[in-house]
Amino acid sequence: MERFFNSMEYIDVGMACQWLCQLIEAPFPLPGSALMELCERYSTPVYIDCAALEGFIAPRIGTRFVMQQVIGIEHCQVDSPVCAYEAFEPHKSGGIDVTGMAVVLSNREELEQSHVHSWTLTKQEGRPFLFRSDDIKRLASFLKPDQDRQTQTEEIVTPRGSINDERLKFIRLWFGDQQEYNAPQLSEPTKGSPGARDACWQWLTQSGLTAPGALFHGASQQNSGKSKKFISAWSSFLDEMTQD
């Protein structure tokens, strides 16, 4: 059975539930909603094949947010597995926030097409949520009886997934270029200066990386003007610096 799952680049929700149940020796079938909750809790990537699917971004132009249509061109990672699973139920409306390449459609043909990495998918067209077999195996390692808790704790410190890794690259770049903060100061306020997190967010904003369609754009974290994507990546960065 393992060879079968490993031979596939992606598996759908039904197969992922079956594979996870087998790995953890669950006595009962696992519903898809429970799998998505586990994926969100343990930072397990969930994908959708967004090639040729429609969506939008809503950049701010002056005092207004202007909707722009985009078309996906690759597999994209959903930002919140739980919200994504609920988004296209019959009584729901809206879309799925995803991270992955899409093309912005322009009314002016002479303009070069621009690309975005963060957008809202509005038409799923029956395409399934997808998982990688190795990611399900990793998820299973967190759910098994704690035979080696230390190893599991070390693995879960930094969420897996190429999207978070891409965001970390920019935070590391900021840290390497600035001279104001060292590793111990990253989680402590510096007298007379903005906190390191605020300074990093400001640099990312000035670099255009928090704009609609960019890697750090998204819904704000509660009680913060910064996006949840940035807060998550910053937490991973702090854990990384602490380990070093």
Short mmCIF file of C-alpha atoms in Angstrom, two decimals:
data_model
loop_
_atom_site.label_atom_id
_atom_site.label_comp_id
_atom_site.label_asym_id
_atom_site.label_seq_id
_atom_site.Cartn_x
_atom_site.Cartn_y
_atom_site.Cartn_z
CA MET A 1 0.00 0.00 0.00
CA GLU A 2 2.82 2.42 0.82
CA ARG A 3 4.41 1.83 -2.57
CA PHE A 4 1.08 2.67 -4.23
CA PHE A 5 0.70 5.99 -2.42
CA ASN A 6 4.35 6.92 -2.88
CA SER A 7 4.05 6.36 -6.62
CA MET A 8 1.55 9.22 -6.92
CA GLU A 9 2.61 12.87 -6.95
CA TYR A 10 -0.68 13.92 -5.34
CA ILE A 11 -3.55 12.06 -3.67
CA ASP A 12 -7.09 13.34 -3.08
CA VAL A 13 -8.97 13.73 0.21
CA GLY A 14 -10.40 10.20 0.21
CA MET A 15 -7.04 8.55 -0.39
CA ALA A 16 -5.32 10.87 2.10
CA CYS A 17 -7.83 9.90 4.81
CA GLN A 18 -7.34 6.21 4.00
CA TRP A 19 -3.54 6.55 4.06
CA LEU A 20 -3.52 8.48 7.33
CA CYS A 21 -5.86 6.01 9.03
CA GLN A 22 -3.63 3.15 7.99
CA LEU A 23 -0.49 4.89 9.24
CA ILE A 24 -1.92 5.70 12.67
CA GLU A 25 -3.94 2.45 12.88
CA ALA A 26 -7.17 4.35 13.45
CA PRO A 27 -10.16 2.13 14.36
CA PHE A 28 -12.67 4.33 12.49
CA PRO A 29 -12.69 6.12 9.09
CA LEU A 30 -11.54 9.74 9.16
CA PRO A 31 -13.88 12.35 7.60
CA GLY A 32 -12.44 14.90 5.20
CA SER A 33 -13.29 17.80 7.48
CA ALA A 34 -11.23 16.26 10.30
CA LEU A 35 -8.28 15.77 7.96
CA MET A 36 -8.37 19.44 6.97
CA GLU A 37 -8.45 20.48 10.63
CA LEU A 38 -5.40 18.33 11.33
CA CYS A 39 -3.60 19.77 8.32
CA GLU A 40 -4.21 23.30 9.57
CA ARG A 41 -3.11 22.46 13.10
CA TYR A 42 0.10 20.75 12.03
CA SER A 43 0.99 23.03 9.08
CA THR A 44 0.47 20.27 6.52
CA PRO A 45 0.22 21.67 2.95
CA VAL A 46 -3.02 21.22 1.02
CA TYR A 47 -3.12 22.00 -2.70
CA ILE A 48 -5.53 22.62 -5.58
CA ASP A 49 -4.70 22.34 -9.27
CA CYS A 50 -5.49 25.94 -10.18
CA ALA A 51 -4.38 25.79 -13.83
CA ALA A 52 -6.90 27.77 -15.93
CA LEU A 53 -9.14 28.46 -12.90
CA GLU A 54 -10.46 31.99 -12.24
CA GLY A 55 -9.88 34.19 -9.25
CA PHE A 56 -9.15 37.77 -8.29
CA ILE A 57 -6.97 40.20 -6.39
CA ALA A 58 -8.23 43.52 -5.02
CA PRO A 59 -5.39 46.07 -4.96
CA ARG A 60 -6.02 49.46 -3.42
CA ILE A 61 -6.00 52.27 -5.97
CA GLY A 62 -6.38 55.64 -4.27
CA THR A 63 -9.21 55.28 -1.78
CA ARG A 64 -10.84 52.30 -3.50
CA PHE A 65 -10.16 48.60 -3.84
CA VAL A 66 -10.31 47.64 -7.51
CA MET A 67 -11.07 44.03 -8.42
CA GLN A 68 -8.74 42.46 -10.98
CA GLN A 69 -9.32 39.05 -12.52
CA VAL A 70 -6.54 36.46 -12.47
CA ILE A 71 -6.12 33.00 -13.98
CA GLY A 72 -4.17 30.30 -12.15
CA ILE A 73 -1.34 28.52 -13.94
CA GLU A 74 -0.13 25.86 -11.47
CA HIS A 75 -0.87 23.88 -8.33
CA CYS A 76 -1.43 26.33 -5.47
CA GLN A 77 -1.35 25.86 -1.72
CA VAL A 78 -4.49 26.84 0.19
CA ASP A 79 -3.86 29.33 2.99
CA SER A 80 -6.37 27.83 5.43
CA PRO A 81 -7.39 24.18 4.90
CA VAL A 82 -10.39 24.52 7.23
CA CYS A 83 -11.78 27.63 5.52
CA ALA A 84 -11.03 26.16 2.10
CA TYR A 85 -12.96 22.97 2.87
CA GLU A 86 -16.02 24.99 3.88
CA ALA A 87 -15.81 27.66 1.18
CA PHE A 88 -17.61 25.83 -1.62
CA GLU A 89 -20.36 24.15 0.38
CA PRO A 90 -23.83 24.94 -1.10
CA HIS A 91 -24.72 27.51 1.57
CA LYS A 92 -21.35 29.27 1.43
CA SER A 93 -20.14 32.06 -0.82
CA GLY A 94 -16.79 33.69 -1.42
CA GLY A 95 -13.61 31.92 -2.37
CA ILE A 96 -10.41 30.25 -1.29
CA ASP A 97 -7.25 32.21 -0.54
CA VAL A 98 -4.34 30.46 -2.22
CA THR A 99 -0.63 30.99 -2.73
CA GLY A 100 0.85 30.10 -6.08
CA MET A 101 1.41 31.58 -9.51
CA ALA A 102 -1.43 33.28 -11.42
CA VAL A 103 -1.63 35.72 -14.32
CA VAL A 104 -3.42 39.07 -13.99
CA LEU A 105 -5.76 39.67 -16.93
CA SER A 106 -5.49 43.12 -18.49
CA ASN A 107 -7.92 44.93 -20.76
CA ARG A 108 -4.96 46.35 -22.64
CA GLU A 109 -3.36 43.73 -24.81
CA GLU A 110 -0.19 45.74 -25.30
CA LEU A 111 0.62 45.57 -21.61
CA GLU A 112 2.88 42.76 -20.50
CA GLN A 113 1.04 40.23 -18.39
CA SER A 114 1.91 40.45 -14.70
CA HIS A 115 2.04 37.60 -12.24
CA VAL A 116 0.91 37.33 -8.63
CA HIS A 117 1.63 34.75 -5.95
CA SER A 118 -1.26 35.36 -3.55
CA TRP A 119 -4.88 35.55 -4.71
CA THR A 120 -8.45 34.37 -4.14
CA LEU A 121 -9.74 31.40 -6.11
CA THR A 122 -13.45 31.81 -6.93
CA LYS A 123 -14.23 28.81 -9.15
CA GLN A 124 -13.00 25.42 -8.02
CA GLU A 125 -14.93 23.62 -10.79
CA GLY A 126 -15.06 20.36 -8.86
CA ARG A 127 -11.32 19.96 -8.59
CA PRO A 128 -10.29 18.06 -5.44
CA PHE A 129 -8.03 19.14 -2.64
CA LEU A 130 -4.69 17.40 -3.05
CA PHE A 131 -1.99 16.15 -0.70
CA ARG A 132 1.52 14.76 -1.04
CA SER A 133 2.06 11.30 0.42
CA ASP A 134 5.15 12.39 2.35
CA ASP A 135 3.19 15.20 3.99
CA ILE A 136 0.54 12.71 5.18
CA LYS A 137 3.30 10.50 6.59
CA ARG A 138 4.71 13.49 8.44
CA LEU A 139 1.24 14.31 9.78
CA ALA A 140 0.88 10.73 10.98
CA SER A 141 4.14 11.05 12.94
CA PHE A 142 2.52 13.79 15.06
CA LEU A 143 -0.58 11.72 15.75
CA LYS A 144 1.01 8.44 16.77
CA PRO A 145 1.57 7.65 20.44
CA ASP A 146 4.60 9.65 21.57
CA GLN A 147 7.37 7.09 21.29
CA ASP A 148 9.87 9.83 20.56
CA ARG A 149 8.39 13.15 21.65
CA GLN A 150 11.66 15.04 21.32
CA THR A 151 12.02 14.20 17.64
CA GLN A 152 8.42 15.18 16.95
CA THR A 153 8.83 18.49 18.77
CA GLU A 154 11.92 19.37 16.76
CA GLU A 155 10.15 18.58 13.48
CA ILE A 156 7.09 20.67 14.21
CA VAL A 157 8.95 23.85 15.16
CA THR A 158 9.14 25.14 11.59
CA PRO A 159 6.05 24.53 9.44
CA ARG A 160 6.82 22.64 6.26
CA GLY A 161 5.87 23.85 2.84
CA SER A 162 7.58 25.71 0.05
CA ILE A 163 5.41 28.81 0.51
CA ASN A 164 6.52 29.45 4.08
CA ASP A 165 10.12 28.77 3.01
CA GLU A 166 9.83 31.47 0.33
CA ARG A 167 8.61 33.99 2.91
CA LEU A 168 11.42 33.05 5.29
CA LYS A 169 13.97 33.81 2.57
CA PHE A 170 12.92 37.46 2.53
CA ILE A 171 12.89 37.77 6.33
CA ARG A 172 16.40 36.27 6.43
CA LEU A 173 17.46 38.75 3.75
CA TRP A 174 16.18 41.65 5.86
CA PHE A 175 18.01 40.32 8.91
CA GLY A 176 21.26 39.93 6.98
CA ASP A 177 21.13 43.44 5.50
CA GLN A 178 20.26 45.43 8.62
CA GLN A 179 22.63 46.17 11.52
CA GLU A 180 20.17 47.33 14.19
CA TYR A 181 19.11 43.99 15.63
CA ASN A 182 20.97 40.84 16.57
CA ALA A 183 19.39 37.47 17.29
CA PRO A 184 18.69 38.07 21.02
CA GLN A 185 17.00 41.40 20.23
CA LEU A 186 14.52 40.03 17.71
CA SER A 187 11.87 39.31 20.32
CA GLU A 188 12.73 42.25 22.60
CA PRO A 189 11.94 45.96 22.14
CA THR A 190 14.93 48.20 21.45
CA LYS A 191 14.91 51.57 23.20
CA GLY A 192 14.19 54.44 20.82
CA SER A 193 13.63 52.13 17.82
CA PRO A 194 10.70 50.14 16.44
CA GLY A 195 10.57 46.47 17.37
CA ALA A 196 12.35 44.10 15.03
CA ARG A 197 9.08 42.63 13.80
CA ASP A 198 7.75 46.12 13.00
CA ALA A 199 10.99 47.04 11.26
CA CYS A 200 10.90 43.88 9.14
CA TRP A 201 7.25 44.45 8.20
CA GLN A 202 8.06 48.04 7.21
CA TRP A 203 10.92 46.83 4.98
CA LEU A 204 8.68 44.23 3.34
CA THR A 205 5.99 46.87 2.77
CA GLN A 206 8.48 49.27 1.18
CA SER A 207 9.68 46.40 -1.01
CA GLY A 208 6.12 45.78 -2.25
CA LEU A 209 5.92 42.32 -0.71
CA THR A 210 2.80 43.09 1.35
CA ALA A 211 0.83 44.46 -1.62
CA PRO A 212 -2.14 42.53 -3.08
CA GLY A 213 -0.86 39.47 -4.90
CA ALA A 214 2.51 39.51 -3.11
CA LEU A 215 3.85 36.81 -0.78
CA PHE A 216 2.97 38.56 2.50
CA HIS A 217 -0.43 39.99 1.55
CA GLY A 218 -3.50 38.61 3.25
CA ALA A 219 -5.91 38.91 6.14
CA SER A 220 -4.57 40.71 9.20
CA GLN A 221 -3.70 38.89 12.38
CA GLN A 222 -6.05 39.78 15.21
CA ASN A 223 -4.96 42.97 17.05
CA SER A 224 -2.25 43.56 14.45
CA GLY A 225 -1.96 45.48 11.21
CA LYS A 226 0.29 42.77 9.85
CA SER A 227 -0.89 39.81 7.79
CA LYS A 228 -1.31 36.33 9.24
CA LYS A 229 1.15 35.07 6.62
CA PHE A 230 3.85 37.41 7.94
CA ILE A 231 3.15 36.61 11.59
CA SER A 232 3.41 32.88 10.87
CA ALA A 233 6.67 33.29 8.94
CA TRP A 234 8.11 35.60 11.61
CA SER A 235 7.34 33.02 14.32
CA SER A 236 9.18 30.39 12.28
CA PHE A 237 12.08 32.80 11.89
CA LEU A 238 12.28 33.38 15.66
CA ASP A 239 12.27 29.62 16.28
CA GLU A 240 15.01 29.23 13.69
CA MET A 241 17.17 31.93 15.34
CA THR A 242 16.59 30.42 18.78
CA GLN A 243 17.76 27.01 17.56
CA ASP A 244 20.91 28.56 16.14
#
